[in-house]
GROMACS .gro file of C-alpha atoms in nm:
model
  238
    1MET     CA    1  10.142  -5.799  39.128
    2ALA     CA    2  10.083  -5.669  39.479
    3ASN     CA    3  10.342  -5.432  39.626
    4PHE     CA    4  10.555  -5.478  39.937
    5ASN     CA    5  10.318  -5.298  40.176
    6THR     CA    6  10.019  -5.501  40.056
    7HIS     CA    7  10.204  -5.829  40.105
    8LEU     CA    8  10.328  -5.722  40.448
    9ASN     CA    9   9.995  -5.594  40.578
   10VAL     CA   10   9.776  -5.877  40.448
   11ALA     CA   11  10.018  -6.147  40.566
   12PHE     CA   12  10.031  -5.983  40.909
   13MET     CA   13   9.651  -5.961  40.937
   14VAL     CA   14   9.591  -6.318  40.821
   15SER     CA   15   9.865  -6.470  41.037
   16GLY     CA   16   9.751  -6.259  41.333
   17ALA     CA   17   9.390  -6.377  41.304
   18LEU     CA   18   9.489  -6.744  41.267
   19SER     CA   19   9.745  -6.720  41.549
   20LEU     CA   20   9.483  -6.573  41.783
   21THR     CA   21   9.248  -6.858  41.691
   22VAL     CA   22   9.491  -7.138  41.779
   23TYR     CA   23   9.610  -6.943  42.084
   24LYS     CA   24   9.258  -6.907  42.225
   25ALA     CA   25   9.206  -7.277  42.154
   26GLY     CA   26   9.500  -7.347  42.383
   27LEU     CA   27   9.712  -7.508  42.112
   28ILE     CA   28  10.005  -7.264  42.147
   29ASP     CA   29  10.141  -7.056  42.434
   30ASP     CA   30  10.229  -6.685  42.446
   31SER     CA   31  10.568  -6.721  42.279
   32GLY     CA   32  10.420  -6.959  42.021
   33PHE     CA   33  10.157  -6.700  41.935
   34LEU     CA   34  10.420  -6.433  41.871
   35MET     CA   35  10.632  -6.673  41.665
   36CYS     CA   36  10.336  -6.775  41.449
   37VAL     CA   37  10.248  -6.413  41.375
   38ALA     CA   38  10.612  -6.333  41.292
   39LEU     CA   39  10.660  -6.643  41.074
   40GLY     CA   40  10.334  -6.588  40.889
   41THR     CA   41  10.436  -6.231  40.815
   42ILE     CA   42  10.784  -6.335  40.704
   43GLY     CA   43  10.627  -6.602  40.485
   44GLY     CA   44  10.425  -6.331  40.318
   45LEU     CA   45  10.749  -6.176  40.193
   46LEU     CA   46  10.949  -6.490  40.106
   47PRO     CA   47  10.839  -6.544  39.743
   48ASP     CA   48  10.994  -6.212  39.641
   49LEU     CA   49  11.342  -6.334  39.733
   50ASP     CA   50  11.398  -6.385  39.361
   51SER     CA   51  11.335  -6.019  39.280
   52ASP     CA   52  11.663  -5.829  39.250
   53ASN     CA   53  11.513  -5.497  39.360
   54SER     CA   54  11.261  -5.617  39.619
   55THR     CA   55  11.267  -5.478  39.972
   56PRO     CA   56  11.274  -5.825  40.138
   57ILE     CA   57  11.584  -5.944  39.953
   58LYS     CA   58  11.773  -5.621  40.017
   59LEU     CA   59  11.677  -5.621  40.384
   60GLY     CA   60  11.754  -5.991  40.415
   61PHE     CA   61  12.100  -5.957  40.263
   62ASN     CA   62  12.177  -5.653  40.477
   63ILE     CA   63  12.091  -5.844  40.794
   64THR     CA   64  12.278  -6.155  40.676
   65SER     CA   65  12.584  -5.945  40.591
   66PHE     CA   66  12.588  -5.791  40.939
   67ILE     CA   67  12.553  -6.132  41.105
   68PHE     CA   68  12.826  -6.281  40.884
   69ALA     CA   69  13.067  -5.994  40.960
   70PHE     CA   70  12.987  -6.013  41.332
   71GLY     CA   71  13.051  -6.389  41.332
   72LEU     CA   72  13.391  -6.344  41.167
   73VAL     CA   73  13.497  -6.082  41.418
   74MET     CA   74  13.380  -6.285  41.716
   75HIS     CA   75  13.563  -6.593  41.587
   76TRP     CA   76  13.896  -6.412  41.535
   77ARG     CA   77  13.866  -6.154  41.814
   78SER     CA   78  14.147  -6.305  42.026
   79GLU     CA   79  14.396  -6.367  41.744
   80LEU     CA   80  14.381  -6.040  41.547
   81SER     CA   81  14.464  -5.680  41.624
   82LEU     CA   82  14.207  -5.401  41.632
   83LEU     CA   83  14.289  -5.278  41.281
   84ALA     CA   84  14.283  -5.633  41.144
   85LEU     CA   85  13.942  -5.693  41.304
   86MET     CA   86  13.809  -5.371  41.150
   87ALA     CA   87  13.937  -5.480  40.809
   88LEU     CA   88  13.784  -5.826  40.858
   89TRP     CA   89  13.452  -5.670  40.957
   90LEU     CA   90  13.439  -5.455  40.641
   91ALA     CA   91  13.562  -5.738  40.417
   92GLY     CA   92  13.309  -5.986  40.555
   93TYR     CA   93  13.022  -5.742  40.517
   94GLY     CA   94  13.128  -5.638  40.166
   95PHE     CA   95  13.169  -5.999  40.054
   96MET     CA   96  12.817  -6.098  40.160
   97ARG     CA   97  12.642  -5.775  40.064
   98TYR     CA   98  12.797  -5.726  39.722
   99VAL     CA   99  12.968  -6.044  39.599
  100VAL     CA  100  12.723  -6.308  39.725
  101PHE     CA  101  12.425  -6.080  39.658
  102SER     CA  102  12.543  -6.023  39.301
  103ILE     CA  103  12.584  -6.398  39.243
  104PHE     CA  104  12.240  -6.468  39.391
  105THR     CA  105  12.062  -6.209  39.177
  106THR     CA  106  12.243  -6.334  38.867
  107MET     CA  107  12.134  -6.694  38.928
  108THR     CA  108  11.770  -6.616  39.010
  109VAL     CA  109  11.490  -6.490  38.788
  110HIS     CA  110  11.184  -6.312  38.926
  111ARG     CA  111  10.883  -6.541  38.944
  112GLY     CA  112  11.108  -6.838  38.876
  113VAL     CA  113  11.123  -7.157  39.082
  114ILE     CA  114  11.150  -6.960  39.409
  115HIS     CA  115  10.812  -6.799  39.337
  116SER     CA  116  10.633  -7.136  39.344
  117VAL     CA  117  10.427  -7.358  39.574
  118PRO     CA  118  10.675  -7.650  39.604
  119TYR     CA  119  10.961  -7.415  39.694
  120MET     CA  120  10.755  -7.257  39.974
  121ALA     CA  121  10.645  -7.604  40.090
  122ILE     CA  122  11.012  -7.700  40.119
  123LEU     CA  123  11.080  -7.395  40.336
  124GLY     CA  124  10.779  -7.468  40.557
  125LEU     CA  125  10.863  -7.836  40.605
  126GLY     CA  126  11.230  -7.750  40.649
  127LEU     CA  127  11.141  -7.515  40.934
  128THR     CA  128  10.921  -7.782  41.093
  129CYS     CA  129  11.205  -8.035  41.083
  130LEU     CA  130  11.458  -7.781  41.210
  131SER     CA  131  11.231  -7.681  41.499
  132TYR     CA  132  11.153  -8.038  41.602
  133TYR     CA  133  11.481  -8.220  41.543
  134GLY     CA  134  11.732  -7.935  41.566
  135LEU     CA  135  11.585  -7.702  41.829
  136GLN     CA  136  11.399  -7.980  42.015
  137LEU     CA  137  11.074  -7.780  42.021
  138PRO     CA  138  10.741  -7.951  42.093
  139LEU     CA  139  10.572  -8.132  41.805
  140THR     CA  140  10.269  -7.903  41.791
  141ALA     CA  141  10.474  -7.583  41.793
  142SER     CA  142  10.709  -7.719  41.525
  143TRP     CA  143  10.425  -7.801  41.289
  144PHE     CA  144  10.252  -7.470  41.351
  145TYR     CA  145  10.574  -7.278  41.278
  146GLY     CA  146  10.623  -7.452  40.947
  147LEU     CA  147  10.256  -7.422  40.851
  148PHE     CA  148  10.243  -7.051  40.933
  149LEU     CA  149  10.554  -6.982  40.726
  150PHE     CA  150  10.404  -7.178  40.435
  151GLY     CA  151  10.063  -7.016  40.486
  152GLY     CA  152  10.210  -6.666  40.473
  153ALA     CA  153  10.383  -6.754  40.146
  154MET     CA  154  10.051  -6.882  40.005
  155VAL     CA  155   9.891  -6.550  40.096
  156HIS     CA  156  10.164  -6.378  39.896
  157LEU     CA  157  10.114  -6.601  39.590
  158ALA     CA  158   9.735  -6.566  39.611
  159LEU     CA  159   9.762  -6.186  39.623
  160ASP     CA  160   9.985  -6.184  39.317
  161GLU     CA  161   9.731  -6.396  39.131
  162LEU     CA  162   9.446  -6.169  39.238
  163TYR     CA  163   9.638  -5.865  39.117
  164SER     CA  164   9.681  -6.034  38.780
  165VAL     CA  165   9.307  -5.993  38.717
  166ASN     CA  166   9.195  -5.666  38.561
  167LEU     CA  167   8.872  -5.617  38.756
  168SER     CA  168   8.757  -5.318  38.551
  169ASN     CA  169   8.689  -5.530  38.242
  170MET     CA  170   8.735  -5.876  38.402
  171LYS     CA  171   9.031  -5.975  38.189
  172MET     CA  172   9.338  -6.173  38.287
  173LYS     CA  173   9.668  -5.985  38.270
  174ARG     CA  174   9.976  -6.135  38.108
  175SER     CA  175  10.116  -6.211  38.455
  176SER     CA  176   9.825  -6.444  38.534
  177GLY     CA  177   9.940  -6.793  38.630
  178THR     CA  178  10.300  -6.693  38.701
  179ALA     CA  179  10.256  -6.666  39.079
  180MET     CA  180  10.062  -6.965  39.215
  181LYS     CA  181  10.244  -7.230  39.014
  182PHE     CA  182  10.346  -7.591  39.074
  183TYR     CA  183  10.548  -7.653  38.759
  184GLN     CA  184  10.693  -7.483  38.452
  185PRO     CA  185  10.824  -7.683  38.155
  186LYS     CA  186  11.118  -7.448  38.099
  187ASP     CA  187  11.244  -7.521  38.451
  188LYS     CA  188  11.166  -7.894  38.454
  189TRP     CA  189  11.502  -7.998  38.603
  190TRP     CA  190  11.472  -7.742  38.882
  191TYR     CA  191  11.121  -7.867  38.960
  192LEU     CA  192  11.243  -8.227  38.959
  193LEU     CA  193  11.498  -8.125  39.224
  194LEU     CA  194  11.232  -7.934  39.422
  195TYR     CA  195  10.990  -8.225  39.430
  196THR     CA  196  11.270  -8.465  39.521
  197LEU     CA  197  11.365  -8.246  39.817
  198LEU     CA  198  10.999  -8.209  39.910
  199ALA     CA  199  10.949  -8.586  39.910
  200MET     CA  200  11.255  -8.629  40.133
  201LEU     CA  201  11.127  -8.370  40.379
  202ILE     CA  202  10.782  -8.531  40.388
  203TYR     CA  203  10.949  -8.863  40.471
  204LEU     CA  204  11.168  -8.706  40.742
  205SER     CA  205  10.905  -8.473  40.890
  206PRO     CA  206  10.776  -8.524  41.247
  207PRO     CA  207  10.464  -8.742  41.292
  208PHE     CA  208  10.175  -8.546  41.142
  209ASP     CA  209   9.908  -8.781  41.280
  210LEU     CA  210   9.999  -8.685  41.638
  211PHE     CA  211   9.980  -8.317  41.546
  212TRP     CA  212   9.644  -8.374  41.376
  213GLN     CA  213   9.509  -8.547  41.687
  214GLN     CA  214   9.588  -8.238  41.893
  215LEU     CA  215   9.453  -8.006  41.625
  216SER     CA  216   9.123  -8.197  41.598
  217ASP     CA  217   9.073  -8.240  41.972
  218PRO     CA  218   8.711  -8.130  42.041
  219ALA     CA  219   8.806  -7.995  42.384
  220ALA     CA  220   9.026  -7.723  42.233
  221TRP     CA  221   8.757  -7.598  41.998
  222ALA     CA  222   8.493  -7.618  42.272
  223GLN     CA  223   8.704  -7.376  42.474
  224LEU     CA  224   8.739  -7.150  42.170
  225LYS     CA  225   8.361  -7.148  42.127
  226VAL     CA  226   8.321  -7.034  42.487
  227ASP     CA  227   8.569  -6.748  42.438
  228LEU     CA  228   8.451  -6.652  42.090
  229LEU     CA  229   8.219  -6.363  42.182
  230PRO     CA  230   8.250  -6.088  42.446
  231GLU     CA  231   8.031  -6.130  42.756
  232VAL     CA  232   7.819  -5.827  42.660
  233ILE     CA  233   7.719  -5.985  42.330
  234LYS     CA  234   7.661  -6.323  42.494
  235ASN     CA  235   7.419  -6.159  42.740
  236LEU     CA  236   7.232  -5.989  42.457
  237LEU     CA  237   7.194  -6.318  42.273
  238ARG     CA  238   7.053  -6.502  42.572
   0.00000   0.00000   0.00000
């Protein structure tokens, strides 16, 4: 399987190139461009959340632990003394970082249901719904955010599958087929739950036809064609 740096760099390059494309087509604004790059890169790290020793899960739980401890202190800041707040800060951080983290790593298996296409689709559609219904963001931006998160995750899974091929003698490694998967018989009940959640999110998701109309608008791609090449090259081709 590909390592952390490979996943990070490739996801960043792919999401950056695609974000620039839709930005130059006028489909997203400046902040939308930055969000798409960030979400695509994050998506490129998401499938390794089920790996106990992966950098993304450790970093993610560290950040979550800090946020959780900060939230506790801010909530009780007026009722508790300084020493009590310090104790609450340490207890909140320790609970998330060690207790919850330990439970999470015990319940998950690397390249299990988290490391699958339907799970990543749920995260992508979930972000789209959250952006549109919860944060009241525009329809186009909401769909792009979810698609870039999902797309980054697909880059991750594709890289893992590519690394499962021994190119020197063109043989498949034992890990082949464990990354880009849609179903595993041993986890059939988990996959039943995943596909049930996915169906619910598809039903609740914002109107895709309106997003597709904007995405397939010829005017946007005509503008992109105009801005595709530098003026120097355009002059040479004339």
